Each structure stands twice: as C-alpha cells, then as structure tokens.
Amino acid sequence: MNFNLKIYQQEFAKLATAYKLESIDLYPFEIISSTNKKIWSLIDFGNPLPIAVISLQQTAGKGQWGRTWQSSLGGLYLSVAMNCDLFLDCSFHLTMATAWGIANLLRTYDIPLSIKWSNDLMLQNRKLGGIKIETRTSHKKIKYVVIGVGINWINSVPEIGINLQSYLQKKQQKSITSLEQLTAITISGILSGYQHYLAIGSQQMLANYKKLLTSIGQEVIVNNCPGIVTGVTDKGELKVRLQSPGASTEISLSPGQISLGYPQ
Ligand code: BTN
C-alpha cells in the first residue's frame, strides 16, 4: 500500500476551489509513531503553517484520555497544524469546528455522519473516527493547534467501530474511492470548519454542532442518579437534567467526568 500524492493533490484542488481554502503542504509517511508527534517536530523546525502529516501506519497513535489509537494499515491517520489566536477558554471551539467541519463535508458525499459528544465521528451508531486536539499557548492565548484525526477506511475495527469502505460497499456507493480522496476531504473539512467558525462565531457553530449530535436526549446515570442529556455548552460541557424523586436539577459535566459509552 502506498499514498499517491498526485491523486491527493488533484482531489484537494477541487475542494479548495469549491470551499475557497488556502493551500496546505502535506507530508506523507509510511510508518511513524504518531502524526501528532511528528507535526509538532515540524512546527519546532520552523515550517510555515498550515501543514498536514499523514502516515499509513502509526506505532503509538495517541487517542483521547491517554489511550492508544490502534493504527494498522488501511486507516487514515492525519494531523493538521495551524496558527491561531484564541483565548484559552475557546479550546472546545476547535473541537466543535473540526467535528462539524468533517461530518458536514462527508455528509455531502451521502455519508450520514453524526457526532457523539464530544468528538467521536459516528456512522450508523458506530465509531468511524476520532479527533485528538493538542494546543500550545502563550500569553493566555492558544497560538498553535494540532488537530489529529483517525478515520477507519479499510482497516479492521472493533465491535463498536465501522469502516467507511464496508459502509460504502453495502450501500453500493462509489462516492469515495481512495485513501487519497478521503485525506483531501478530511483536510478540507478541518480547514473549512475552522474558517466557518471564524466567520460565524461560537454560538452559531455550537448550533451547527448540536444539529449533528446524537447524544441529546440520551439517558445517563450520574452518581447513581438517572438523568437525561439536554445539551452542550460552548465550553464543551454536557448538560444533564438529573431526575431524583420529586426534584430535577440541571448540571454540567466536562468530558473527563462522564463517558457516554457506545450502543451494544
Ligand atoms: C480518539 O481517541 O477518539 C481520538 C483518536 C485520534 C487518533 C488520531 S490518528 C492521527 C492522529 N495522530 C495521533 O497520534 N492521534 C490522532
């Protein structure tokens, strides 16, 4: 398996024209520890941003909450690095813009992606991909962001997962035919999501994000108390209405405090 940079560039050029995106250099690798780690070293080396890195395999892909992201041949392992100038409490906006940007663009290919709070990309109630955002700050501002995205393309996946090619084959759809095309779409989704967020602001982006969120209305248990998810704040907290006998209170929980689990 290899990555054809020419095919990628052709696919990206079409999307860049359609969505008025700036150009971005992509560095492809066969096998590295983590695309997020590699892109930080390219930033430290002084590469002008934005840049993107993909690898056909990763030996130590980074997932959420310190987990490892299994990165065998056949998946998309991508990082995009950008300069930004956002206040520290806007870090969730990067998650919203990225998840919405990718899901929204893939939906134009007739692939009904949704988002599971806070940053899982879902297809048919199964995890298609995940996002791992890392930032560097200076003077109380986020100055650099690295957006890492893993999407299951033709790699094998666990029970809770799904890969895109098997979905497309079942639906007899030929809307995406190569890893190069999927890479171009994902990079364009990230760039256009961020561009759109800068244009419309966090409240509008939150509304867009919530439209694709499957988690609202979900029943949860918090400290043995049943509750129902009612929304998400623009800081990325999950709003839950707790229902104890005779009373109901609304609380906000950060992603580290609760995990929503996957349907069995
Ligand atoms: C999650 O746990 O859901 C997020 C997974 C993000 C994995 C991607 S793969 C490409 C990029 N490089 C990494 O080391 N991690 C992210």
Tab-separated table of C-alpha atoms and ligand atoms in Angstrom:
chain	number	residue	atom	x	y	z
A	1	MET	CA	0.000	0.000	0.000
A	2	ASN	CA	1.293	3.474	-0.793
A	3	PHE	CA	0.000	7.032	-0.846
A	4	ASN	CA	-0.231	8.757	-4.229
A	5	LEU	CA	0.458	12.435	-3.584
A	6	LYS	CA	-0.655	13.427	-7.106
A	7	ILE	CA	-4.126	11.914	-6.649
A	8	TYR	CA	-4.426	13.630	-3.274
A	9	GLN	CA	-3.395	16.997	-4.764
A	10	GLN	CA	-5.966	16.699	-7.557
A	11	GLU	CA	-8.732	15.882	-5.069
A	12	PHE	CA	-7.681	18.678	-2.707
A	13	ALA	CA	-7.503	21.232	-5.533
A	14	LYS	CA	-11.179	20.577	-6.425
A	15	LEU	CA	-12.293	21.069	-2.827
A	16	ALA	CA	-10.026	24.070	-2.250
A	17	THR	CA	-11.661	25.817	-5.191
A	18	ALA	CA	-15.181	24.904	-4.106
A	19	TYR	CA	-14.662	25.965	-0.455
A	20	LYS	CA	-12.097	28.746	-1.016
A	21	LEU	CA	-9.431	27.074	1.108
A	22	GLU	CA	-5.834	28.153	1.500
A	23	SER	CA	-3.171	25.777	0.209
A	24	ILE	CA	-1.516	23.409	2.662
A	25	ASP	CA	1.595	21.251	2.351
A	26	LEU	CA	1.036	17.569	3.105
A	27	TYR	CA	3.918	15.367	4.327
A	28	PRO	CA	3.199	11.643	3.844
A	29	PHE	CA	4.998	8.891	5.799
A	30	GLU	CA	4.822	5.106	5.696
A	31	ILE	CA	5.225	4.399	9.383
A	32	ILE	CA	5.878	6.757	12.303
A	33	SER	CA	4.964	6.748	15.979
A	34	SER	CA	2.260	9.422	15.765
A	35	THR	CA	1.309	12.062	13.200
A	36	ASN	CA	0.553	14.494	16.045
A	37	LYS	CA	4.046	13.991	17.443
A	38	LYS	CA	5.676	14.343	14.009
A	39	ILE	CA	3.822	17.549	13.193
A	40	TRP	CA	4.949	19.184	16.466
A	41	SER	CA	8.533	18.449	15.456
A	42	LEU	CA	7.902	20.064	12.033
A	43	ILE	CA	6.490	23.127	13.824
A	44	ASP	CA	9.568	23.263	16.084
A	45	PHE	CA	11.723	23.042	12.967
A	46	GLY	CA	10.136	26.294	11.798
A	47	ASN	CA	7.856	25.055	8.990
A	48	PRO	CA	5.368	27.749	7.975
A	49	LEU	CA	1.780	26.747	8.832
A	50	PRO	CA	-0.672	25.341	7.978
A	51	ILE	CA	0.806	21.924	7.262
A	52	ALA	CA	-0.537	18.379	7.334
A	53	VAL	CA	1.050	14.994	8.005
A	54	ILE	CA	-0.340	11.562	7.214
A	55	SER	CA	1.078	8.149	7.875
A	56	LEU	CA	-0.038	4.777	6.543
A	57	GLN	CA	0.621	3.281	9.970
A	58	GLN	CA	1.404	4.573	13.477
A	59	THR	CA	3.215	2.636	16.175
A	60	ALA	CA	1.989	4.830	19.064
A	61	GLY	CA	-1.102	6.698	17.813
A	62	LYS	CA	-2.463	8.971	20.524
A	63	GLY	CA	-6.142	8.678	21.471
A	64	GLN	CA	-8.315	10.520	23.959
A	65	TRP	CA	-7.598	10.269	27.706
A	66	GLY	CA	-4.131	8.826	27.272
A	67	ARG	CA	-5.396	5.839	25.304
A	68	THR	CA	-3.549	4.390	22.314
A	69	TRP	CA	-5.172	4.643	18.888
A	70	GLN	CA	-4.718	1.323	17.061
A	71	SER	CA	-3.243	2.359	13.714
A	72	SER	CA	-2.848	-0.599	11.384
A	73	LEU	CA	-2.525	-0.328	7.602
A	74	GLY	CA	-5.712	0.819	5.861
A	75	GLY	CA	-6.821	3.598	8.187
A	76	LEU	CA	-6.468	7.345	7.781
A	77	TYR	CA	-4.030	8.820	10.305
A	78	LEU	CA	-3.811	12.548	9.781
A	79	SER	CA	-2.733	15.690	11.622
A	80	VAL	CA	-3.197	19.305	10.597
A	81	ALA	CA	-1.287	22.134	12.300
A	82	MET	CA	-2.435	25.745	12.193
A	83	ASN	CA	-1.600	29.049	13.809
A	84	CYS	CA	-4.422	30.536	15.797
A	85	ASP	CA	-5.115	33.324	18.234
A	86	LEU	CA	-7.880	32.177	20.563
A	87	PHE	CA	-8.484	32.731	24.280
A	88	LEU	CA	-7.763	29.691	26.430
A	89	ASP	CA	-11.422	29.098	27.232
A	90	CYS	CA	-12.141	28.693	23.490
A	91	SER	CA	-10.370	25.347	23.200
A	92	PHE	CA	-13.667	23.451	22.807
A	93	HIS	CA	-14.461	25.644	19.796
A	94	LEU	CA	-11.651	23.853	17.956
A	95	THR	CA	-13.305	20.508	18.698
A	96	MET	CA	-16.721	21.745	17.564
A	97	ALA	CA	-15.372	23.300	14.375
A	98	THR	CA	-13.339	20.198	13.493
A	99	ALA	CA	-16.038	17.603	14.226
A	100	TRP	CA	-18.695	19.669	12.455
A	101	GLY	CA	-16.393	20.514	9.503
A	102	ILE	CA	-15.518	16.866	8.800
A	103	ALA	CA	-19.025	15.496	9.419
A	104	ASN	CA	-20.663	18.237	7.372
A	105	LEU	CA	-18.382	17.695	4.386
A	106	LEU	CA	-18.691	13.894	4.463
A	107	ARG	CA	-22.475	14.282	4.561
A	108	THR	CA	-22.302	15.995	1.163
A	109	TYR	CA	-20.989	12.608	-0.136
A	110	ASP	CA	-24.181	10.922	1.050
A	111	ILE	CA	-22.498	9.526	4.167
A	112	PRO	CA	-24.772	10.352	7.112
A	113	LEU	CA	-22.147	11.108	9.756
A	114	SER	CA	-23.161	12.259	13.196
A	115	ILE	CA	-21.171	13.342	16.247
A	116	LYS	CA	-21.086	11.672	19.628
A	117	TRP	CA	-20.113	14.118	22.382
A	118	SER	CA	-17.595	15.341	22.494
A	119	ASN	CA	-15.524	14.399	19.467
A	120	ASP	CA	-16.382	10.974	18.066
A	121	LEU	CA	-17.361	10.711	14.405
A	122	MET	CA	-20.212	8.219	14.167
A	123	LEU	CA	-21.807	6.288	11.314
A	124	GLN	CA	-24.795	4.002	11.861
A	125	ASN	CA	-24.277	4.281	15.634
A	126	ARG	CA	-20.714	3.009	15.335
A	127	LYS	CA	-17.441	4.840	15.711
A	128	LEU	CA	-15.994	5.780	12.336
A	129	GLY	CA	-13.281	8.028	13.708
A	130	GLY	CA	-11.916	10.159	16.487
A	131	ILE	CA	-10.245	13.508	16.997
A	132	LYS	CA	-7.308	14.349	19.241
A	133	ILE	CA	-6.584	18.062	19.556
A	134	GLU	CA	-3.405	19.410	21.122
A	135	THR	CA	-2.569	23.087	21.642
A	136	ARG	CA	0.310	25.324	22.640
A	137	THR	CA	-0.371	28.560	24.428
A	138	SER	CA	1.417	31.810	25.047
A	139	HIS	CA	0.268	34.930	26.930
A	140	LYS	CA	-3.103	33.340	27.777
A	141	LYS	CA	-3.851	32.639	24.115
A	142	ILE	CA	-3.883	29.430	22.067
A	143	LYS	CA	-1.231	30.075	19.422
A	144	TYR	CA	-0.766	26.670	17.800
A	145	VAL	CA	-3.250	23.874	17.308
A	146	VAL	CA	-2.610	20.343	16.125
A	147	ILE	CA	-5.752	18.539	15.024
A	148	GLY	CA	-5.241	14.785	14.849
A	149	VAL	CA	-7.891	12.691	13.114
A	150	GLY	CA	-8.159	8.932	12.769
A	151	ILE	CA	-10.803	7.568	10.379
A	152	ASN	CA	-11.440	3.899	9.684
A	153	TRP	CA	-11.070	3.451	5.929
A	154	ILE	CA	-10.378	-0.213	5.074
A	155	ASN	CA	-8.683	-1.255	8.345
A	156	SER	CA	-10.318	-3.831	10.592
A	157	VAL	CA	-12.230	-2.341	13.503
A	158	PRO	CA	-13.511	-3.498	16.912
A	159	GLU	CA	-17.200	-4.312	17.576
A	160	ILE	CA	-18.121	-0.689	18.350
A	161	GLY	CA	-16.444	0.545	15.155
A	162	ILE	CA	-17.220	0.699	11.455
A	163	ASN	CA	-15.001	1.266	8.450
A	164	LEU	CA	-16.047	3.544	5.630
A	165	GLN	CA	-15.353	1.182	2.774
A	166	SER	CA	-17.603	-1.573	4.131
A	167	TYR	CA	-20.387	1.009	4.594
A	168	LEU	CA	-19.974	2.282	1.012
A	169	GLN	CA	-19.886	-1.266	-0.385
A	170	LYS	CA	-23.093	-2.249	1.415
A	171	LYS	CA	-24.817	0.872	0.110
A	172	GLN	CA	-23.300	0.322	-3.339
A	173	GLN	CA	-21.996	3.874	-3.240
A	174	LYS	CA	-18.856	4.976	-5.044
A	175	SER	CA	-18.669	8.496	-3.668
A	176	ILE	CA	-15.226	7.998	-2.071
A	177	THR	CA	-12.845	5.586	-3.756
A	178	SER	CA	-9.388	6.066	-2.246
A	179	LEU	CA	-7.467	6.949	0.884
A	180	GLU	CA	-6.071	9.940	-1.028
A	181	GLN	CA	-9.589	11.255	-1.666
A	182	LEU	CA	-10.599	10.647	1.963
A	183	THR	CA	-7.480	12.547	3.071
A	184	ALA	CA	-8.352	15.517	0.840
A	185	ILE	CA	-11.928	15.558	2.148
A	186	THR	CA	-10.840	15.340	5.794
A	187	ILE	CA	-8.244	18.122	5.467
A	188	SER	CA	-10.810	20.267	3.648
A	189	GLY	CA	-13.382	19.523	6.360
A	190	ILE	CA	-10.933	20.667	9.057
A	191	LEU	CA	-9.953	23.856	7.210
A	192	SER	CA	-13.490	24.763	6.161
A	193	GLY	CA	-14.872	24.019	9.647
A	194	TYR	CA	-12.338	26.379	11.228
A	195	GLN	CA	-12.875	29.029	8.548
A	196	HIS	CA	-16.638	28.821	9.093
A	197	TYR	CA	-16.236	29.085	12.875
A	198	LEU	CA	-14.141	32.263	12.484
A	199	ALA	CA	-16.835	33.696	10.206
A	200	ILE	CA	-19.967	32.834	12.231
A	201	GLY	CA	-18.690	32.711	15.835
A	202	SER	CA	-19.016	30.152	18.605
A	203	GLN	CA	-22.784	30.364	19.242
A	204	GLN	CA	-23.712	29.656	15.625
A	205	MET	CA	-21.087	26.917	15.412
A	206	LEU	CA	-22.479	25.364	18.594
A	207	ALA	CA	-25.931	25.318	16.978
A	208	ASN	CA	-24.467	23.587	13.888
A	209	TYR	CA	-22.588	21.082	16.060
A	210	LYS	CA	-25.689	20.298	18.135
A	211	LYS	CA	-27.693	19.528	14.980
A	212	LEU	CA	-25.294	16.636	14.257
A	213	LEU	CA	-25.036	15.467	17.861
A	214	THR	CA	-26.627	12.108	18.677
A	215	SER	CA	-26.126	12.490	22.416
A	216	ILE	CA	-29.013	14.889	23.173
A	217	GLY	CA	-31.938	13.054	24.753
A	218	GLN	CA	-29.719	10.132	25.814
A	219	GLU	CA	-30.366	8.638	29.257
A	220	VAL	CA	-27.381	8.602	31.609
A	221	ILE	CA	-26.599	7.695	35.208
A	222	VAL	CA	-24.542	10.202	37.218
A	223	ASN	CA	-23.509	9.147	40.741
A	224	ASN	CA	-26.349	6.584	40.794
A	225	CYS	CA	-28.858	9.232	39.783
A	226	PRO	CA	-30.724	8.874	36.452
A	227	GLY	CA	-30.615	11.819	34.106
A	228	ILE	CA	-31.129	12.905	30.567
A	229	VAL	CA	-28.735	14.811	28.300
A	230	THR	CA	-30.273	18.166	27.399
A	231	GLY	CA	-27.454	19.951	25.591
A	232	VAL	CA	-23.840	21.066	25.427
A	233	THR	CA	-22.340	24.391	26.471
A	234	ASP	CA	-19.892	26.362	24.317
A	235	LYS	CA	-17.180	25.307	26.763
A	236	GLY	CA	-17.863	21.701	25.771
A	237	GLU	CA	-19.656	20.653	28.936
A	238	LEU	CA	-22.531	18.204	28.729
A	239	LYS	CA	-25.786	19.493	30.233
A	240	VAL	CA	-27.665	16.781	32.104
A	241	ARG	CA	-31.059	17.049	33.827
A	242	LEU	CA	-30.964	14.810	36.882
A	243	GLN	CA	-34.264	13.319	37.971
A	244	SER	CA	-34.402	12.392	41.617
A	245	PRO	CA	-37.871	11.684	43.084
A	246	GLY	CA	-39.753	14.973	43.379
A	247	ALA	CA	-36.921	17.169	42.064
A	248	SER	CA	-34.994	17.886	38.928
A	249	THR	CA	-31.706	19.752	38.650
A	250	GLU	CA	-29.537	20.593	35.696
A	251	ILE	CA	-25.789	20.036	35.960
A	252	SER	CA	-22.863	20.486	33.553
A	253	LEU	CA	-20.196	17.828	33.192
A	254	SER	CA	-16.839	18.075	31.468
A	255	PRO	CA	-15.714	15.293	29.061
A	256	GLY	CA	-13.418	13.843	31.745
A	257	GLN	CA	-16.280	13.493	34.242
A	258	ILE	CA	-18.593	11.305	32.186
A	259	SER	CA	-18.337	8.998	29.213
A	260	LEU	CA	-21.430	8.253	27.153
A	261	GLY	CA	-20.491	4.760	26.028
A	262	TYR	CA	-21.462	3.105	22.736
A	263	PRO	CA	-24.650	1.239	21.813
A	264	GLN	CA	-24.139	-2.559	22.069
B	1	BTN	C1	-9.959	9.166	19.997
B	1	BTN	O1	-9.452	8.563	20.956
B	1	BTN	O2	-11.140	9.021	19.700
B	1	BTN	C2	-9.103	10.101	19.174
B	1	BTN	C3	-8.177	9.356	18.262
B	1	BTN	C4	-7.333	10.239	17.382
B	1	BTN	C5	-6.303	9.423	16.610
B	1	BTN	C6	-5.564	10.226	15.594
B	1	BTN	S1	-4.739	9.209	14.419
B	1	BTN	C7	-3.913	10.585	13.769
B	1	BTN	C8	-3.552	11.495	14.925
B	1	BTN	N1	-2.255	11.151	15.458
B	1	BTN	C9	-2.338	10.647	16.677
B	1	BTN	O3	-1.365	10.232	17.338
B	1	BTN	N2	-3.611	10.614	17.078
B	1	BTN	C10	-4.500	11.187	16.091
